[in-house]
Coordinates of C-alpha atoms and ligand atoms in Angstrom, one line a residue:
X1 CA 0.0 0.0 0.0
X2 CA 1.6 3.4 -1.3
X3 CA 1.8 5.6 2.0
X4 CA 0.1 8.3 -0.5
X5 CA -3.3 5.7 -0.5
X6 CA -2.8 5.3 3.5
X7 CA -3.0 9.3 4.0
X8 CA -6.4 9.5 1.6
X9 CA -7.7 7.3 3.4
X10 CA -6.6 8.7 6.7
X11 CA -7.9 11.6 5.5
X12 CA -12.0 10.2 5.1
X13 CA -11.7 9.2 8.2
X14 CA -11.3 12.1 9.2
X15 CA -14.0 13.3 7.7
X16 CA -12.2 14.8 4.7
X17 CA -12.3 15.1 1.3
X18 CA -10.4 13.1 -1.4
X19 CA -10.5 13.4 -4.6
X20 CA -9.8 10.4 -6.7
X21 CA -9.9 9.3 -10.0
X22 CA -12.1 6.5 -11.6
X23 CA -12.1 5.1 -15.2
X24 CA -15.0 7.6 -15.9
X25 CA -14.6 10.5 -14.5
X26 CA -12.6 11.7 -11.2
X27 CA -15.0 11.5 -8.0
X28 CA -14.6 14.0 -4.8
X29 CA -15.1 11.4 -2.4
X30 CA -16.2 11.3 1.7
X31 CA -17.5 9.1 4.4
X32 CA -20.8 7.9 3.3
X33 CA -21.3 7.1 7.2
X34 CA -20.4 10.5 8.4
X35 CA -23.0 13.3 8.1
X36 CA -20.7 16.1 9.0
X37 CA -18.3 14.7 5.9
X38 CA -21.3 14.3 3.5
X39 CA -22.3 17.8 4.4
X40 CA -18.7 19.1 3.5
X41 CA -18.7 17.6 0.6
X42 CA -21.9 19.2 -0.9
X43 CA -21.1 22.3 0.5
X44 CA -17.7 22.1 -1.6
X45 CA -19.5 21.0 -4.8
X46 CA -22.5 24.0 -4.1
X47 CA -24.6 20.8 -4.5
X48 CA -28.2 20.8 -3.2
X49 CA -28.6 18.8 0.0
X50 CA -31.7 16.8 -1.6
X51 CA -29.6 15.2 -4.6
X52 CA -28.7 11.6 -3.8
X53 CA -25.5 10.8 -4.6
X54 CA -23.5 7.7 -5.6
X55 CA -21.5 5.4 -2.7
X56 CA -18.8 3.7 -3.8
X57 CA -17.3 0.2 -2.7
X58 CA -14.2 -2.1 -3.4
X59 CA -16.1 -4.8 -4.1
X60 CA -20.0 -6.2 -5.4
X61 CA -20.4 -7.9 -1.9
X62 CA -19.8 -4.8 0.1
X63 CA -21.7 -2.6 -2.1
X64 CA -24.7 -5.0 -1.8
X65 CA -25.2 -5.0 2.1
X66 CA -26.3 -1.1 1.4
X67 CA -29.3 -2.8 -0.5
X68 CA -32.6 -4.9 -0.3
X69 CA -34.7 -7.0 -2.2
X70 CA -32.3 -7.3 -4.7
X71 CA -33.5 -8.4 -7.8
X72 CA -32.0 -11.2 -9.4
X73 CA -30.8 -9.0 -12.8
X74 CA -28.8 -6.8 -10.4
X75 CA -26.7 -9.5 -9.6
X76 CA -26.4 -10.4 -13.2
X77 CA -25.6 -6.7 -14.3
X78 CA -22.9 -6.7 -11.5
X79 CA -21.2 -10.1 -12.6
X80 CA -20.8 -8.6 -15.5
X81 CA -20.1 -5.1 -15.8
X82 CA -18.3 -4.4 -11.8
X83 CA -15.8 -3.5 -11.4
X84 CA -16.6 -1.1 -13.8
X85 CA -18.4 2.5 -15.3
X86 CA -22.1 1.0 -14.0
X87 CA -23.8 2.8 -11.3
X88 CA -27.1 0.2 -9.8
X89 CA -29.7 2.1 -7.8
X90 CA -31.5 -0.4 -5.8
X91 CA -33.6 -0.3 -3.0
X92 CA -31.6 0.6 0.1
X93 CA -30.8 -0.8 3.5
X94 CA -30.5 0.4 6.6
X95 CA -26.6 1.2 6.1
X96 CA -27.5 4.0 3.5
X97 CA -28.0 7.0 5.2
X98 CA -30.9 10.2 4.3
X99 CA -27.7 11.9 3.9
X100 CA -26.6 10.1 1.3
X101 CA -30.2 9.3 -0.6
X102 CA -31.6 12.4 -0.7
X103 CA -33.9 11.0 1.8
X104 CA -35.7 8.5 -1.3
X105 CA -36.2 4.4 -0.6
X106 CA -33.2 3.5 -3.6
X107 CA -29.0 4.0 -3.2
X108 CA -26.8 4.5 -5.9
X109 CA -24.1 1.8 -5.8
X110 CA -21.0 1.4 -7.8
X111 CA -17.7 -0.7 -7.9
X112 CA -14.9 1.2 -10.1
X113 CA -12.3 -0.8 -11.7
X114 CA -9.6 2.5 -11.6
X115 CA -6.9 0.6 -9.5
X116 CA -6.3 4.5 -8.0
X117 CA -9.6 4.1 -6.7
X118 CA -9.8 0.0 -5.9
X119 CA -7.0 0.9 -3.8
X120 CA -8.5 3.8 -1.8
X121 CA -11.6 1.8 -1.3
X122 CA -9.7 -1.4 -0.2
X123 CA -7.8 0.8 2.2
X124 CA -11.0 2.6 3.1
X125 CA -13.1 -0.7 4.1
X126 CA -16.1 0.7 3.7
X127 CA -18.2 3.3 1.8
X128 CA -17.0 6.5 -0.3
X129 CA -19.7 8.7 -1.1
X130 CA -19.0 10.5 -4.5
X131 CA -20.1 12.9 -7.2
X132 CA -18.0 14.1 -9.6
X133 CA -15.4 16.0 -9.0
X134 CA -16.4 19.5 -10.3
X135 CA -18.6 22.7 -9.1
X136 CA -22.2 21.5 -9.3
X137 CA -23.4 22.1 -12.7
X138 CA -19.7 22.8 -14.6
X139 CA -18.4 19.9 -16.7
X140 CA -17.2 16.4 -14.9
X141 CA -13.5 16.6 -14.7
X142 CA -11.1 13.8 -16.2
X143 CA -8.2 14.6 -15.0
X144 CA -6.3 15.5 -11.6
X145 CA -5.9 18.7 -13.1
X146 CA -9.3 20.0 -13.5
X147 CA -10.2 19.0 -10.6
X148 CA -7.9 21.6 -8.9
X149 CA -9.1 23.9 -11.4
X150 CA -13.0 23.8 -10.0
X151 CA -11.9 22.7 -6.5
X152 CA -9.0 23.9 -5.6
X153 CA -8.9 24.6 -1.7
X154 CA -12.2 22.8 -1.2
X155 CA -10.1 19.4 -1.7
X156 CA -8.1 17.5 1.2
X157 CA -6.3 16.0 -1.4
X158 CA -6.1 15.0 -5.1
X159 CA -5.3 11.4 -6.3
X160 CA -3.5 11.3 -9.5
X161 CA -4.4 8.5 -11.9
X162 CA -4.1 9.8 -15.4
X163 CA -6.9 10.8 -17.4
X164 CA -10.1 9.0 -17.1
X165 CA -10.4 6.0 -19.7
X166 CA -14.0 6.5 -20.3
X167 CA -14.5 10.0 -20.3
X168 CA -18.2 10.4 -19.6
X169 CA -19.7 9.1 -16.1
X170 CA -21.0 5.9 -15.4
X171 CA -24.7 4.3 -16.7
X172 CA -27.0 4.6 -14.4
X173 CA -29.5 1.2 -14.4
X174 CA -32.4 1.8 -11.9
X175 CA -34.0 -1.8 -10.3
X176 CA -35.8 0.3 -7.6
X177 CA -39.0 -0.7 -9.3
X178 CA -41.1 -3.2 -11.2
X179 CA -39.2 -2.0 -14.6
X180 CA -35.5 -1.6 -15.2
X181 CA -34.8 2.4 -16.4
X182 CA -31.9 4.0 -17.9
X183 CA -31.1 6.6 -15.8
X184 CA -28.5 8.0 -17.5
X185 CA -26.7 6.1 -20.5
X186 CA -23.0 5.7 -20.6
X187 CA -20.1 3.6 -21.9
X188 CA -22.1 0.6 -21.4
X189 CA -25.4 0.6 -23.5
X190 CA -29.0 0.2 -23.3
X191 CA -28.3 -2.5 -26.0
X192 CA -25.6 -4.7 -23.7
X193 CA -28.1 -4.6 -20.4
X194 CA -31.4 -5.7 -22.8
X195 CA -29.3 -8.7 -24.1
X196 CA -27.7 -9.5 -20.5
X197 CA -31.6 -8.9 -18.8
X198 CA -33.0 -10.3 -21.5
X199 CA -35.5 -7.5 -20.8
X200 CA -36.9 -4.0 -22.4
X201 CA -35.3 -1.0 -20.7
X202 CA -37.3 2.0 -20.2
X203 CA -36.0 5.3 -20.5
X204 CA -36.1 7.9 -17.5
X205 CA -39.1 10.4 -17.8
X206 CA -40.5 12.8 -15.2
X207 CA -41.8 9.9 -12.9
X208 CA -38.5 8.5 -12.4
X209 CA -36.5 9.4 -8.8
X210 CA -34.7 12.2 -8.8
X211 CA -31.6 12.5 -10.5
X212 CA -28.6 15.6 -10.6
X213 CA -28.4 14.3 -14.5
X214 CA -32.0 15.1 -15.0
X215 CA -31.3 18.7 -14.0
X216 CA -31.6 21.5 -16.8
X217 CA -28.1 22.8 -17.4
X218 CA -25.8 20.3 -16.3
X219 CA -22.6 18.6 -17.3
X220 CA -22.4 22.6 -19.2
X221 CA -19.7 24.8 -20.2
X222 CA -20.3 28.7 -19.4
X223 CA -19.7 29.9 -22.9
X224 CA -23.0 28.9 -24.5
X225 CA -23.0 26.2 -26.6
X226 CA -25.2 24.8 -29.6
X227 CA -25.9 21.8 -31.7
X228 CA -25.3 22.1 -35.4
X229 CA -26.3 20.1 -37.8
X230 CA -22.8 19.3 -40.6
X231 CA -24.4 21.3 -43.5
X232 CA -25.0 24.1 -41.7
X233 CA -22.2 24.6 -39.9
X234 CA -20.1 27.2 -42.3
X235 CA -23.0 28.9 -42.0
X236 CA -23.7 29.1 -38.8
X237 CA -19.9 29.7 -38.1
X238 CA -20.4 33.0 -40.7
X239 CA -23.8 34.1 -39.2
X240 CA -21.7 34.7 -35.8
X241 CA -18.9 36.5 -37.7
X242 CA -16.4 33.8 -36.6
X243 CA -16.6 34.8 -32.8
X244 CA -17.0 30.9 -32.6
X245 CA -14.9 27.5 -30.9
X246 CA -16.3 24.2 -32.7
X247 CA -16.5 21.0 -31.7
X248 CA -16.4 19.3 -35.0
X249 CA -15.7 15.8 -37.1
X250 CA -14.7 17.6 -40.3
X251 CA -10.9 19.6 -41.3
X252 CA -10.4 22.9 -39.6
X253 CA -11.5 26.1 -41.2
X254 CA -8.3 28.1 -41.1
X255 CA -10.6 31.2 -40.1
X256 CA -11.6 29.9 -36.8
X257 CA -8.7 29.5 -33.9
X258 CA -10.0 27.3 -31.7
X259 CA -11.0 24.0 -33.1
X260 CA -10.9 21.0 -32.0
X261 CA -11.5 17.7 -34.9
X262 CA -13.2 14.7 -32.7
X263 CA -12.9 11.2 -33.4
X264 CA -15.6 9.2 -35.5
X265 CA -15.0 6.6 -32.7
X266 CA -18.3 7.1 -30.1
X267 CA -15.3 5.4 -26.7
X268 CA -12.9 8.2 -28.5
X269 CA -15.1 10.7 -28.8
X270 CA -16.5 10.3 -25.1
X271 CA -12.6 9.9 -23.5
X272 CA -11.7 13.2 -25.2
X273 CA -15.2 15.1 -24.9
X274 CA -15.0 16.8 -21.6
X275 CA -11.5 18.2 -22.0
X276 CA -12.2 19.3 -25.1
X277 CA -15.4 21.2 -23.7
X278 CA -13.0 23.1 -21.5
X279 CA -10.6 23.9 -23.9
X280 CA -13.4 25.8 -26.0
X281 CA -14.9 27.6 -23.1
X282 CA -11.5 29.3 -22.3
X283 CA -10.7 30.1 -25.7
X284 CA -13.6 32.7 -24.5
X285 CA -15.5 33.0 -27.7
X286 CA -19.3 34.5 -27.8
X287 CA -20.2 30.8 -28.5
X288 CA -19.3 27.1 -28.9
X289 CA -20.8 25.3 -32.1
X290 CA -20.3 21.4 -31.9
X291 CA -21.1 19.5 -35.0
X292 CA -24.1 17.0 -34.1
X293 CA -23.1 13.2 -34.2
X294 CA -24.8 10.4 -36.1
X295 CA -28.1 9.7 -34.8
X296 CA -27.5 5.8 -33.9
X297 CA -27.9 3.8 -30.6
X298 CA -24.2 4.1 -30.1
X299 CA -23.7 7.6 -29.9
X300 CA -26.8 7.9 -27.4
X301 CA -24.1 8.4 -24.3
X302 CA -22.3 11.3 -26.0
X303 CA -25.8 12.5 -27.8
X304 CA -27.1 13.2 -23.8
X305 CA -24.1 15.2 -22.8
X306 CA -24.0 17.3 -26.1
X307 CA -27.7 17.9 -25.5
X308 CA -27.0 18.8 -21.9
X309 CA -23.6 20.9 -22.4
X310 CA -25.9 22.8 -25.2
X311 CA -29.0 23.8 -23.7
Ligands
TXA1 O1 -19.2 7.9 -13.2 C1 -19.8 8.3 -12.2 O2 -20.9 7.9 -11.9 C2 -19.1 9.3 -11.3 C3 -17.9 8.7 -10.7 C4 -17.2 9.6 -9.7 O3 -18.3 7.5 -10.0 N1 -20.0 9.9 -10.4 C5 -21.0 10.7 -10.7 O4 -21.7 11.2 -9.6 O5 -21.3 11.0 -11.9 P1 -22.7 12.5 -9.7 O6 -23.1 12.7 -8.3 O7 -22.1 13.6 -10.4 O8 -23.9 11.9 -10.5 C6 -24.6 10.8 -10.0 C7 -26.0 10.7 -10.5 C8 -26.8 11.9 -10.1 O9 -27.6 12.3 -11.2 C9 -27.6 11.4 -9.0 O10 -28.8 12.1 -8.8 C10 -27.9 10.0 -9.4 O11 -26.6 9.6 -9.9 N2 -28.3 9.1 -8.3 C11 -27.6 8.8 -7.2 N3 -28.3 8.1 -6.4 C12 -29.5 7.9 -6.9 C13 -30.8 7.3 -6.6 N4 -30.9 6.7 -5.4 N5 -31.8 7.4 -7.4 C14 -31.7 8.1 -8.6 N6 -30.6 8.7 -9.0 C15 -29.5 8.6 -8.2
MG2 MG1 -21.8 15.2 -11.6

């Protein structure tokens, strides 16, 4: 154990704050049995107190004693996909706090597979609570150094572990109810649970709990930022008299300074998405154009945050 591990975990006992990364994104973590650190850690993120938020264990076993009535599909799901970017929410035993829930009946659960963070939540022995690791509503961070860019101060300490391998945070499966929903789609599809479950998987509307993801402007960059279609683009970039950064697929157009050409890959295109985001906003244009991707299943992950960085 690397004495660095031993002091972040020293640290949540503490009631501290560590920030850590995971193979999605990096997580500012705390006590998820500690009310004063849960509280610190909202306050840090300017998150509202009634959001639930995500606990995360070493291992499926330990994850599972924080839920009840599990159905037999989340086992399945977990056998398969943890460690790993898949977030369960289940309903929740008596070991997952109001604090933690947002005060609903279900508990996000999650095993990573970032040995940064298998190591800290080995060390650890029990449960990390943890949102991303940015101001509440500014883009997730993928790296150690964005992290100190939104958090600075407000961190104990921050874990480096390279940048994130998947890009985009984890998919959120709810079995809470009588149907499974998509919470939030993510590196693993809609397409992999149906054919695991053997099951249809709703999608999340209005009735389902209450989720930050659901929330207006999220996951957004403060320059504002618009879908555009690939044939209207030069147009578009002309209309704002080239004050523009774009997010594009297609060659550069020498006018514009800031652009950034994305992969054709969907994985690629998610590992690379959020840096790239903050690259455009501090280039500090009047607005961010990003070319709209194909409209197929397996773009859906990336489609949802380009809908939410752009509303
Ligand atoms: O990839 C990820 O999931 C990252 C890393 C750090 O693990 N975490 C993350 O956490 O994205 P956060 O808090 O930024 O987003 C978690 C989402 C929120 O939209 C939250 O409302 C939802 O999960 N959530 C957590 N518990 C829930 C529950 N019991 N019911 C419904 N939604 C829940
Ligand atoms: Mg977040």
């Amino acid at each position: 154990m690397s004495p660095e591990i031993r002091r972040a975990a020293e640290i949540l006992r503490a009631g501290g704050l560590v920030a850590f990364p995971t193979e999605t994104v990096y997580g500012l973590g705390a006590d998820a049995s500690s009310a004063a650190a849960v509280a610190r850690l909202y306050a840090a993120k300017g998150r509202p107190a009634d959001h639930p938020v995500i606990l995360h264990f070493a291992t499926a076993e330990a994850a599972f004693a924080f839920a009840r009535d599990i159905p037999p599909g989340a086992r399945e799901l977990a056998g398969r996909f943890w460690p790993g970017p898949l977030t369960l929410v289940l309903r929740r035993s008596q070991k997952a706090k109001d604090f933690v829930t947002g005060g609903q009946d279900s508990v996000g659960l999650r095993v990573p597979s970032h040995p940064v963070a298998q190591a800290l939540l080995r060390e650890f022995g029990d449960a990390v609570a943890a949102p991303s690791a940015n101001e509440f509503g500014n883009l997730s961070p993928t790296t150690a150094q964005h992290v100190r860019a939104d958090l600075a101060d407000k961190v104990d300490l921050v874990l480096e572990g390279g940048p994130s391998e998947v890009g985009i945070e984890s998919t959120i499966v709810d079995l809470s109810g009588a149907e499974v929903i998509l919470l939030r789609p993510g590196r693993i599809s809609r397409d992999e649970i149906e054919k695991l479950l053997d099951v249809k998987v709703k999608s999340a509307d209005r009735s389902s709990p209450r989720h930050s993801g659901g929330l207006e402007r999220h996951y957004a960059p403060k320059t504002p930022a618009r879908l555009v279609a690939s044939h209207a683009l030069d147009a578009e970039i002309a209309r704002l008299g080239l004050d523009v950064a774009v997010l594009a697929f297609s060659k550069p157009d020498e006018r514009v300074d800031t652009w950034i050409r994305m992969p054709k890959d969907p994985k690629a295109f998610a590992q690379r998405l959020y840096a790239a985001l903050r690259e455009l906003d501090d280039a500090g244009c009047g607005a961010i154009l990003i070319e709209s991707p194909p409209d197929t299943a397996e773009w859906d992950a990336v489609r949802d945050r380009l809908q939410r960085a752009s509303r």
